[in-house]
Coordinates of C-alpha atoms in Angstrom, one line a residue:
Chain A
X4 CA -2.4 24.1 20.1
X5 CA 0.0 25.5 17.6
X6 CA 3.6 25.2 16.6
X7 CA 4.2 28.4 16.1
X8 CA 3.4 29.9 19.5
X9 CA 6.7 28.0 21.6
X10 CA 9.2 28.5 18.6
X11 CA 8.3 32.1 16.8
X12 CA 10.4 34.8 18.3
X13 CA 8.2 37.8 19.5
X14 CA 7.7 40.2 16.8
X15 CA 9.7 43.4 17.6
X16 CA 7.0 46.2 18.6
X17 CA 8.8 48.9 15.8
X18 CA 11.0 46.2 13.4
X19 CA 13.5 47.7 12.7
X20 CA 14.0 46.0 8.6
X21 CA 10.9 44.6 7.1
X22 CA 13.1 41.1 7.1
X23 CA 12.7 40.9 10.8
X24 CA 9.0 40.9 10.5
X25 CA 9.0 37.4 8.9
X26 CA 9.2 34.6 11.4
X27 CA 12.7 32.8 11.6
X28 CA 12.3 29.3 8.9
X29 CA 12.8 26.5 11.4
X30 CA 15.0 23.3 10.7
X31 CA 13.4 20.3 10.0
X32 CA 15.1 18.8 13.2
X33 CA 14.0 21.1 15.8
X34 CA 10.4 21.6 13.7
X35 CA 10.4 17.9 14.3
X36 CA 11.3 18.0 18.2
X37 CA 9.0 20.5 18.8
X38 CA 6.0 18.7 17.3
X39 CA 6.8 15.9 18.8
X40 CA 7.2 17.2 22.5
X41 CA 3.9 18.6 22.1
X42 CA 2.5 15.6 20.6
X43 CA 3.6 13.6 23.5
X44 CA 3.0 16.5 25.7
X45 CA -0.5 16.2 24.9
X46 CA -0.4 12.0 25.1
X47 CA 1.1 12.5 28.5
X48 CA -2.0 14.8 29.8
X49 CA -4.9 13.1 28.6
X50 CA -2.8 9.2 28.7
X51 CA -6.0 8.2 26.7
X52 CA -4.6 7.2 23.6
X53 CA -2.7 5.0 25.1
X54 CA -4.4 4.1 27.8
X55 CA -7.3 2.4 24.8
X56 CA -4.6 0.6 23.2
X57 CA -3.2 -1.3 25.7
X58 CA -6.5 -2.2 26.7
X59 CA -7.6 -3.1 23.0
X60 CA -4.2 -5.1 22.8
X61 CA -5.0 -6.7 26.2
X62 CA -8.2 -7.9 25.1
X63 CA -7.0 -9.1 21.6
X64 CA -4.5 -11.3 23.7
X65 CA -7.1 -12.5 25.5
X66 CA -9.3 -13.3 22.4
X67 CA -6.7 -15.2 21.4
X68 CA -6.3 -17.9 23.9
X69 CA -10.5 -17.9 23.9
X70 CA -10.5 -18.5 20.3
X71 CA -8.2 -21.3 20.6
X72 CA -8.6 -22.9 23.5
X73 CA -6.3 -23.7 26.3
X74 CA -4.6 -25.2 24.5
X75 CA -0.7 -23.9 25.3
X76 CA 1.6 -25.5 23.5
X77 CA -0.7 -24.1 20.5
X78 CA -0.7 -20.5 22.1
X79 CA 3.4 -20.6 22.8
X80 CA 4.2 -21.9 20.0
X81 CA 2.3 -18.9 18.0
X82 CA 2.9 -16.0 20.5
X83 CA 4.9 -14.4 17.8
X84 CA 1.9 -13.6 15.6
X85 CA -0.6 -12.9 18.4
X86 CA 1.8 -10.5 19.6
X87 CA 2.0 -8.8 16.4
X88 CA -1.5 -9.1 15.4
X89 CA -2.3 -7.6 18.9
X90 CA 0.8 -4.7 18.0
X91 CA -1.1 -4.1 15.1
X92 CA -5.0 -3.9 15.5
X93 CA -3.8 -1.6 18.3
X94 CA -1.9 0.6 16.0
X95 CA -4.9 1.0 13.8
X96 CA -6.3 3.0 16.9
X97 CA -3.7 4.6 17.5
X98 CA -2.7 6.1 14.2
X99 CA -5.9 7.0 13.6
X100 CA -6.4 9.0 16.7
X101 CA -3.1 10.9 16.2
X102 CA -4.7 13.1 14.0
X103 CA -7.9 13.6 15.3
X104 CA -6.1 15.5 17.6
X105 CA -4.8 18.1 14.7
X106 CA -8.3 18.5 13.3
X107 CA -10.0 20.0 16.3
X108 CA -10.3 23.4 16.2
X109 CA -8.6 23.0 12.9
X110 CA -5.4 22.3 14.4
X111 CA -3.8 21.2 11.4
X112 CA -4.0 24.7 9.8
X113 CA -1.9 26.1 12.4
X114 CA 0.7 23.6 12.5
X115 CA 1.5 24.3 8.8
X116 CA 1.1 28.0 8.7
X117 CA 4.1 27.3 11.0
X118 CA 7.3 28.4 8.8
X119 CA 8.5 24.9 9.1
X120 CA 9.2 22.2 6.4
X121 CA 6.3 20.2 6.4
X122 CA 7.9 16.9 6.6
X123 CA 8.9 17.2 10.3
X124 CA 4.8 17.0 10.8
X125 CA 5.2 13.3 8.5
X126 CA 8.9 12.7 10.9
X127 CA 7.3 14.0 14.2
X128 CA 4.1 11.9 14.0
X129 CA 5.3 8.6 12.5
X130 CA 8.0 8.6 15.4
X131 CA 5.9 9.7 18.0
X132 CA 3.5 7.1 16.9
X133 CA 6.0 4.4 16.8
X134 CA 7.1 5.2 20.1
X135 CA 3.9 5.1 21.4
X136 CA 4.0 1.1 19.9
X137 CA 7.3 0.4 21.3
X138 CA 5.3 1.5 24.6
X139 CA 2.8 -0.9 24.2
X140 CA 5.1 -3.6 22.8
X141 CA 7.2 -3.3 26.1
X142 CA 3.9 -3.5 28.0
X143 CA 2.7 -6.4 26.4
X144 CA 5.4 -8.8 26.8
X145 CA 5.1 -9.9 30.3
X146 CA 1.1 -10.1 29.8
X147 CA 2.4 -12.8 27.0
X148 CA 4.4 -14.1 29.3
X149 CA 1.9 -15.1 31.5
X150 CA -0.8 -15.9 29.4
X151 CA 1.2 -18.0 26.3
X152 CA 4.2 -18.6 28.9
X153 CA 6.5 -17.7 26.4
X154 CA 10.7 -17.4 27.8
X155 CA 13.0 -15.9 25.5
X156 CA 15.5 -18.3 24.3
X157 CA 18.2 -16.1 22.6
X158 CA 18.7 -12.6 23.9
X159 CA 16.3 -9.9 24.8
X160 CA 17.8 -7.8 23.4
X161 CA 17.4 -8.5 20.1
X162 CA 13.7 -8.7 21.2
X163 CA 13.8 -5.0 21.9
X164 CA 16.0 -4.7 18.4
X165 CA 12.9 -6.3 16.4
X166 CA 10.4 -4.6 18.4
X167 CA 11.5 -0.8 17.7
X168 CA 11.9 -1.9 14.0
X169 CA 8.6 -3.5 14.0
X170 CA 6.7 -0.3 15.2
X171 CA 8.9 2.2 13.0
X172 CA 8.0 0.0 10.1
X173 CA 4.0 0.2 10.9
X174 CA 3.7 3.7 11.9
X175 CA 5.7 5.5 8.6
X176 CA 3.0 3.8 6.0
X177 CA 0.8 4.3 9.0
X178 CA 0.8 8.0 9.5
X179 CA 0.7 8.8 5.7
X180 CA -2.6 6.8 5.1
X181 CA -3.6 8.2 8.9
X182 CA -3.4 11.7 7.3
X183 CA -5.3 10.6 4.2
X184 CA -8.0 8.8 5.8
X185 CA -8.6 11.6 8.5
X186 CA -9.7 13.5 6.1
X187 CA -11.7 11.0 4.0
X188 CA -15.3 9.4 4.3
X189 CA -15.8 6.2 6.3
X190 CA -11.9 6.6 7.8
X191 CA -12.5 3.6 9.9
X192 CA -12.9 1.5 7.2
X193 CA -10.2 2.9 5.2
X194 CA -7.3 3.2 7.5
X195 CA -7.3 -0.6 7.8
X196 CA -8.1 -1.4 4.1
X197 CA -4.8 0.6 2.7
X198 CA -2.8 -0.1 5.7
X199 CA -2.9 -3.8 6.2
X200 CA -1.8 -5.2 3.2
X201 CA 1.2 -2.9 2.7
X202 CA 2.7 -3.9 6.0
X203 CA 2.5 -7.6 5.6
X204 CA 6.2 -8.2 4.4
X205 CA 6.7 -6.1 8.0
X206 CA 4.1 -8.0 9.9
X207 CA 5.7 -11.2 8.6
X208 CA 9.6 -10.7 9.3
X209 CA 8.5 -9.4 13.0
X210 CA 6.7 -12.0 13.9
X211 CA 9.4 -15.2 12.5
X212 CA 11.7 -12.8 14.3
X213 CA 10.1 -12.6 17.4
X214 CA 9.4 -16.6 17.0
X215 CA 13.2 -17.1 16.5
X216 CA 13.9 -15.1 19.7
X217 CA 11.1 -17.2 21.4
X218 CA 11.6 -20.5 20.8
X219 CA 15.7 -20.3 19.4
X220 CA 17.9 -19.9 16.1
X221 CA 19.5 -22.7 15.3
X222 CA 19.8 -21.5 11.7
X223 CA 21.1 -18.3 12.3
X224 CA 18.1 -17.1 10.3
X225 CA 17.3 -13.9 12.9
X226 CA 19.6 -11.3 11.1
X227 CA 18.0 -12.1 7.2
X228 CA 14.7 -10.8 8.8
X229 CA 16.0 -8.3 10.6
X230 CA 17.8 -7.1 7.2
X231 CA 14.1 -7.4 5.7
X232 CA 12.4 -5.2 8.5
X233 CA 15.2 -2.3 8.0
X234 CA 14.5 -2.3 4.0
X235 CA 11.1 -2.1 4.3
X236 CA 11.6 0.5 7.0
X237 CA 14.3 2.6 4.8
X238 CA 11.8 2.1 1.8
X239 CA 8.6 3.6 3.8
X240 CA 10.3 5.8 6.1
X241 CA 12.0 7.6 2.8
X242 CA 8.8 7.6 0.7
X243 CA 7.1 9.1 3.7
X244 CA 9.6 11.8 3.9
X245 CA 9.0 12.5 0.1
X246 CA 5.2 12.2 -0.1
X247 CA 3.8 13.6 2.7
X248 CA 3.6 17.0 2.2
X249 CA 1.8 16.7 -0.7
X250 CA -1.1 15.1 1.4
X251 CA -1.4 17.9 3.6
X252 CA -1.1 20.8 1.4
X253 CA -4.8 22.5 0.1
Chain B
X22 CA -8.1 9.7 -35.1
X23 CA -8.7 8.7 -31.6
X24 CA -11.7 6.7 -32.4
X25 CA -9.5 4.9 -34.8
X26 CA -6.9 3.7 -32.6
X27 CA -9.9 3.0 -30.4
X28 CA -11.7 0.3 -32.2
X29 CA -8.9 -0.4 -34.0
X30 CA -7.2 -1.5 -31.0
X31 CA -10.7 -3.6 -30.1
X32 CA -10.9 -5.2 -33.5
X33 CA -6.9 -5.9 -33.7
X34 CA -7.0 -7.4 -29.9
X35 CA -10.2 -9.7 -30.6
X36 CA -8.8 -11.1 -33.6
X37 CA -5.2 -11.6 -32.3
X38 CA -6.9 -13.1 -29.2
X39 CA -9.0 -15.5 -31.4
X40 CA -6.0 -16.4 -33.5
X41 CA -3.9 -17.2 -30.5
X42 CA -6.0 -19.1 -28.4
X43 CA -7.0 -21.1 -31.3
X44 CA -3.2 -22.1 -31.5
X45 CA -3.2 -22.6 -28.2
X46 CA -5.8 -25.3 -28.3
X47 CA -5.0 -26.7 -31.7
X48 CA -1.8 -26.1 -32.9
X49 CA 1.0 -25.6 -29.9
X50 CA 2.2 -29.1 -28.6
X51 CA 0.7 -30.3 -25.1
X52 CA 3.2 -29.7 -22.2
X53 CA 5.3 -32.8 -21.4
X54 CA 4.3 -32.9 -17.6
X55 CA 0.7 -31.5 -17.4
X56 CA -0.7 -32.0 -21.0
X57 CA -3.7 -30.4 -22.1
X58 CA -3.9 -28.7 -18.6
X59 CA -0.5 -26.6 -19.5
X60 CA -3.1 -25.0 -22.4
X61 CA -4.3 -22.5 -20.3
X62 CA -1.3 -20.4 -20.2
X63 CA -2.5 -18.4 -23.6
X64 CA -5.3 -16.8 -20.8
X65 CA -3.5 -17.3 -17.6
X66 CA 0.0 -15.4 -18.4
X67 CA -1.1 -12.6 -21.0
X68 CA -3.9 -11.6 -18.4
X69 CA -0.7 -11.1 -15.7
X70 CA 1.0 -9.8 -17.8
X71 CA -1.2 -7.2 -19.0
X72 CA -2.1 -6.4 -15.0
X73 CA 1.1 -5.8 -14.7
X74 CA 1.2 -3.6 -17.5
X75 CA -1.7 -1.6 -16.3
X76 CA -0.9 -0.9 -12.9
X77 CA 2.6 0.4 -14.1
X78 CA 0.8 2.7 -16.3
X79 CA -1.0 3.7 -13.2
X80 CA 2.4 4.3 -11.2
X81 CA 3.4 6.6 -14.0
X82 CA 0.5 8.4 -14.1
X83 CA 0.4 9.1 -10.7
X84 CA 4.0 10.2 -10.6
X85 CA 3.3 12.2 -13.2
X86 CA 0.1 14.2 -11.7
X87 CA 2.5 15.0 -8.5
X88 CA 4.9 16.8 -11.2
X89 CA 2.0 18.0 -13.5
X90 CA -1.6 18.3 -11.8
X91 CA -3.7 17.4 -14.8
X92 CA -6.9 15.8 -14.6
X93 CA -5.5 13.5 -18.0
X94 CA -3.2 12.0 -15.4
X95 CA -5.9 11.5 -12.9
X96 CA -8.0 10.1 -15.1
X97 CA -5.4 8.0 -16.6
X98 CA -4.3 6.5 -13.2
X99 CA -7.9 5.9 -12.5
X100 CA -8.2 4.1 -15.8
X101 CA -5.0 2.0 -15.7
X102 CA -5.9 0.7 -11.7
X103 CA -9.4 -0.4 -12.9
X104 CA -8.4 -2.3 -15.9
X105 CA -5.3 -3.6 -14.1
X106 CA -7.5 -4.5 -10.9
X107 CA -9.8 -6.6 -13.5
X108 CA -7.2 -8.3 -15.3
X109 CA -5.2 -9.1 -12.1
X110 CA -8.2 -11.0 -10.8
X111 CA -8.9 -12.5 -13.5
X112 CA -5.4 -14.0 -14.0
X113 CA -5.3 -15.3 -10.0
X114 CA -8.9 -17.1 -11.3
X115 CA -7.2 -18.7 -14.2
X116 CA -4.2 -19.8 -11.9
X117 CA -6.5 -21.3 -9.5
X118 CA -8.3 -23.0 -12.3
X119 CA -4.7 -24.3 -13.6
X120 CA -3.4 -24.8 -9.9
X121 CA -6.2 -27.0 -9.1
X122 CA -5.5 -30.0 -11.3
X123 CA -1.3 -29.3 -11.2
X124 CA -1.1 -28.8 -7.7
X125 CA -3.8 -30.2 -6.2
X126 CA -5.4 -27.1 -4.4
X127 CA -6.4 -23.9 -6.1
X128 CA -4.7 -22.0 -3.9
X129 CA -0.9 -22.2 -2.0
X130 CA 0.3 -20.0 0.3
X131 CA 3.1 -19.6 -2.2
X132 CA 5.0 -16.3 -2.4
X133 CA 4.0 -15.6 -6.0
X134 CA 0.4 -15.8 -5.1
X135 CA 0.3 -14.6 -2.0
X136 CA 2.3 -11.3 -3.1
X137 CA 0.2 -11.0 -6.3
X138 CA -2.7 -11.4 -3.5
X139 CA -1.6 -8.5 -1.6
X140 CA -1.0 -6.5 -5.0
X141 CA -4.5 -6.9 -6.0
X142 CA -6.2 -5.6 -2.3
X143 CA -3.6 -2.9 -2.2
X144 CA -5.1 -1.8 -6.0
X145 CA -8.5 -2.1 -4.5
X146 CA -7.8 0.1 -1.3
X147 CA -6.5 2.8 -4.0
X148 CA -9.6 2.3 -6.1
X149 CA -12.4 2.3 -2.7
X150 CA -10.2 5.7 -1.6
X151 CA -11.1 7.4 -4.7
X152 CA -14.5 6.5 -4.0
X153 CA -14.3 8.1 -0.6
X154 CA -13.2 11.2 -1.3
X155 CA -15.3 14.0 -2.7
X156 CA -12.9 16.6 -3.3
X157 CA -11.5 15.8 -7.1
X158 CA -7.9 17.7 -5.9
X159 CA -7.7 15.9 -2.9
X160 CA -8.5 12.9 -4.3
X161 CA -6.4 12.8 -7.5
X162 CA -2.9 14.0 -5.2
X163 CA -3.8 11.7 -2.3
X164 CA -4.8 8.6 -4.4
X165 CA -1.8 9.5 -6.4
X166 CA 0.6 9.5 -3.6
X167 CA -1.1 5.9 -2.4
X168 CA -0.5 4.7 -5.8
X169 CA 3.2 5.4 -5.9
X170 CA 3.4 3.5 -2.4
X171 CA 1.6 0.1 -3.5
X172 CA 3.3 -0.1 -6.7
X173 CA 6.9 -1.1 -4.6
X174 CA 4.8 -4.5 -5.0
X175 CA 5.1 -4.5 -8.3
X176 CA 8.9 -5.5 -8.5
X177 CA 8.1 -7.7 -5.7
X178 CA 5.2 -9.7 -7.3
X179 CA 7.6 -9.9 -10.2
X180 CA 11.0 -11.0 -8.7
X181 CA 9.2 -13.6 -6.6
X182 CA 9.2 -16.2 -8.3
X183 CA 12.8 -15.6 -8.2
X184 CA 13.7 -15.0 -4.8
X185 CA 11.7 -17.5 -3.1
X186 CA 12.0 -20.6 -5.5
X187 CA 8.9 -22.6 -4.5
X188 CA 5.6 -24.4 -6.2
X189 CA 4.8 -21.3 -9.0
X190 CA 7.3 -21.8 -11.7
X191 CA 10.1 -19.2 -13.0
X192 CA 9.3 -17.3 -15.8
X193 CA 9.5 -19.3 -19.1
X194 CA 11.6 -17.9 -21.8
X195 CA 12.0 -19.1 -25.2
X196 CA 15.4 -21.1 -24.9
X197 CA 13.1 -22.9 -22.4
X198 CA 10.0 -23.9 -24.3
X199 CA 9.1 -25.2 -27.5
X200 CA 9.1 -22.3 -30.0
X201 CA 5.4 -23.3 -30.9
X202 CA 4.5 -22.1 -27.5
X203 CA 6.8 -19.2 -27.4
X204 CA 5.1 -17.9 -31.2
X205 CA 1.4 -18.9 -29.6
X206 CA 2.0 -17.0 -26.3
X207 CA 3.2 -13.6 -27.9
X208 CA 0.3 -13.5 -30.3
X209 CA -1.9 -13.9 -27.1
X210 CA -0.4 -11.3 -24.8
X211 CA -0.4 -9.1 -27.7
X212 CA -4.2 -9.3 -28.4
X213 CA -4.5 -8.9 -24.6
X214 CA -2.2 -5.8 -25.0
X215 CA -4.2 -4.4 -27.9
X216 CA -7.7 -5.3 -25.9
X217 CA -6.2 -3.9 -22.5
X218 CA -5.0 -0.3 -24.1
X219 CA -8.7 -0.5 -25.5
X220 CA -10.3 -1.2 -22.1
X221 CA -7.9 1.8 -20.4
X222 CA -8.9 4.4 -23.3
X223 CA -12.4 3.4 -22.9
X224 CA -12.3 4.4 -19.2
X225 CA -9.9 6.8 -19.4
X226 CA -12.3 8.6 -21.3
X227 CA -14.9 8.2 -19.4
X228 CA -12.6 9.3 -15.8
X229 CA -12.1 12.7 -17.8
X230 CA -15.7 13.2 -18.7
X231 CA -16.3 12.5 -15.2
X232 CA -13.8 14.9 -13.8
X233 CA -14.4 17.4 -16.4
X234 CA -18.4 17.2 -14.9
X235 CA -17.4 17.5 -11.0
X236 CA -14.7 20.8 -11.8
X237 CA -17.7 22.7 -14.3
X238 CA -20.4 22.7 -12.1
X239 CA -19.5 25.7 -9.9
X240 CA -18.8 27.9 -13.0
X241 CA -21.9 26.6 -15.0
X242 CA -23.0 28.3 -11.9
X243 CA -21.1 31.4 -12.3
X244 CA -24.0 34.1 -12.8
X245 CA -24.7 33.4 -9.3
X246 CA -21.2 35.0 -8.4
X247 CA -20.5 32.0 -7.0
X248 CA -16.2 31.5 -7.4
X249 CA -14.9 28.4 -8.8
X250 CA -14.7 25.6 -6.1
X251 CA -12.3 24.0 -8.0
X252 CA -8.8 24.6 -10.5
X253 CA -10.6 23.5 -13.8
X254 CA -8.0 25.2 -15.8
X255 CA -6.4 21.6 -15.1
X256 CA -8.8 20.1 -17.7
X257 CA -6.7 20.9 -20.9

């Protein structure tokens, strides 16, 4: 599937300046919409992707409460982590798969011969990959719920507040090192290996977050994590931007 | 001329190392808290140091190949991750050696560790991602762009000692310690500058030879009218 099909005007049978010829440069906005509709276009047909993750994140939840027992004072009082470790292994799947997509058929190819900035391919990925997380993550809660029985002592909305940082801040280092790795020997192996330890100050401010929303804030501590999660997010999310198209180029 | 600077850099770190350490054990006071133990700070610290050193090198270099594709840069961040991947892990050894008696544990979950933990895997995914890719081009921009993202822990690893005041002291500086130590400390971390430049020209040299070999072979090939799989014009 390419970009360029939906957004290039038709060519003109007898053009009538050589200008008109060229196909119209596209804004890195609508270049970014575009991918992304077709990106999720293509996750809505199949539902595979995420389909596996929330299974794999199911199961990780489930591993958890195996690993340690019944124990459930033990489980509540950690859901935070579980829920991010869970958010996390699953994103592993999932950024890797979003570009498995682009290199069938050499996908990838056609998507930048589109006359688009290439950095809506970096913006239209990462987000459609974070959404894809915030999916899960809404998805997963009540499982914790019922498994951990967790309640939400503050507000949840600030749950939902930590949870769409939390994603956006895994998928933008995410789908930079997806696009490396993609392309690279023994991807499996790498993905994790680059990815993990650059998103543990974001693993770690999510999940004493999401444990402050859990089990209550006496200390008013919530919003100095929160402030954490949106640096790291405006650090990765900008370096991204910058970066990426010198990944993808040949 | 580069030979020169070469083993004069090797001969200047040895004996700079061998002078300072042997202040270190002899002739610098014993610390007022840990005695004796506080001696292994002439290793511990110029080691960090020079990791630190290294890996900004690397950042640089890899900037500097996204402006200028060269294979000196390349070969230069290659060269500067290695030697600052060595030197890192051996300074976290040294501090667990000094933590152990000090603290009581060889290692803390203490932010200075644990970031300088998360430092040295991050150098080690750049370093296995060079070996995973075949294509020198790819490599050197790819590995260059994953270099410029680890190295936002190098401010990180630095500051937090600051930030998060916990077991791992602040920096020392010399209106803190005895001057003895200050004097024994430099000449240390400057034979472990003098020794790491050495180490990094050593490899860096070798990183080009390397590169130089992988970009030639289609041309040594050229009778065959085979074209050039690669830009070699990048090795200057």
């Amino acid at each position: 599937m390419s970009l360029a099909a939906p957004t290039t005007p038709a060519t003109p049978a007898t053009p009538a300046t050589p200008e008109r010829t060229r196909p119209r440069a596209i804004g890195v906005l609508s270049a970014t919409l575009a991918l992304l509709r077709k990106d999720l276009l293509i996750e809505w047909r199949t539902r595979a992707r995420l389909n596996a993750i929330i299974f794999f994140a199911l199961a990780t939840l489930l591993m958890f409460s195996f690993a340690l027992g019944p124990d459930t004072k033990l489980l509540e009082k950690n859901a935070g982590g579980y829920y991010w470790l869970a958010i996390l292994f699953a994103s592993v799947l999932a950024l890797g798969e979003s570009f498995r997509v682009e290199s069938e058929n050499a996908c990838l190819d056609g998507v930048r011969l589109a006359p688009a900035d290439a950095r809506a391919i970096f913006l239209s990925k990462a987000l459609g990959n974070a959404l894809l997380l915030t999916a899960l993550g809404v998805i997963l809660f009540p499982v914790m719920v019922g498994l951990y029985g967790v309640r939400i002592a503050t507000s949840p909305v600030d749950l939902g507040i930590i949870l769409v940082l939390g994603c956006l801040a895994l998928s933008a280092p995410g789908t930079v090192y997806a696009a490396i790795s993609s392309n690279a020997r023994a991807r499996d192996v790498l993905l994790p290996l680059l990815l993990f330890p650059l998103v543990i100050p974001a693993l770690l401010s999510a999940t004493k977050a999401t444990t402050l929303v859990l089990q209550g804030d006496p200390m008013n501590q919530l919003n100095s994590w929160l402030g954490l999660l949106s640096g790291f997010n405006l650090i990765y999310w900008g370096v991204g931007f910058l970066l990426f198209p010198r990944i993808i180029e040949d | 001329m580069g030979k020169f600077i070469k083993w004069g850099m090797l001969a200047s770190g040895l004996v700079l190392l061998a002078v300072g350490w042997y202040l270190g054990l002899a002739w610098a006071p014993p610390d007022r808290e840990m005695g004796d133990v506080q001696r292994i700070m002439y290793v511990h610290v110029p080691l960090q140091w020079m990791a630190m050193v290294a890996m900004t090198v690397n950042f640089v270099a890899a900037v500097a190949y996204l402006f200028k594709a060269s294979w000196k840069w390349d070969s230069a961040a290659e060269a500067s991750a290695e030697v600052g991947l060595v030197l890192g892990t051996a300074g976290m050894i040294t501090g667990a050696i000094w933590g152990r008696p000090t603290w009581g544990v060889y290692w803390s979950w203490d932010p200075r560790l644990t970031t300088e933990a998360i430092l040295l895997v991050t150098y080690t995914g750049y370093l296995v991602l060079r070996r995973f890719v075949e294509d020198p081009d790819k490599r050197a921009t790819w590995s260059s762009v994953v270099a410029i993202i680890g190295a936002i822990n190098l401010p990180i690893v630095w500051f937090s000692v600051r930030w998060w005041r916990s077991l791992h002291q602040v920096q020392s500086t010399p209106k803190t310690v005895d001057p003895e130590m200050v004097l024994t400390l430099r000449i240390s971390a400057f034979g472990m500058l003098a020794l790491a430049i050495y180490f990094m020209m050593v490899r860096y040299q070798q990183a080009l030879a390397e590169r130089r070999a992988e970009v030639a072979l289609p041309e040594a090939l050229g009778d065959a009218g085979l074209p050039p799989a690669h830009n070699s014009s990048k090795v200057a």
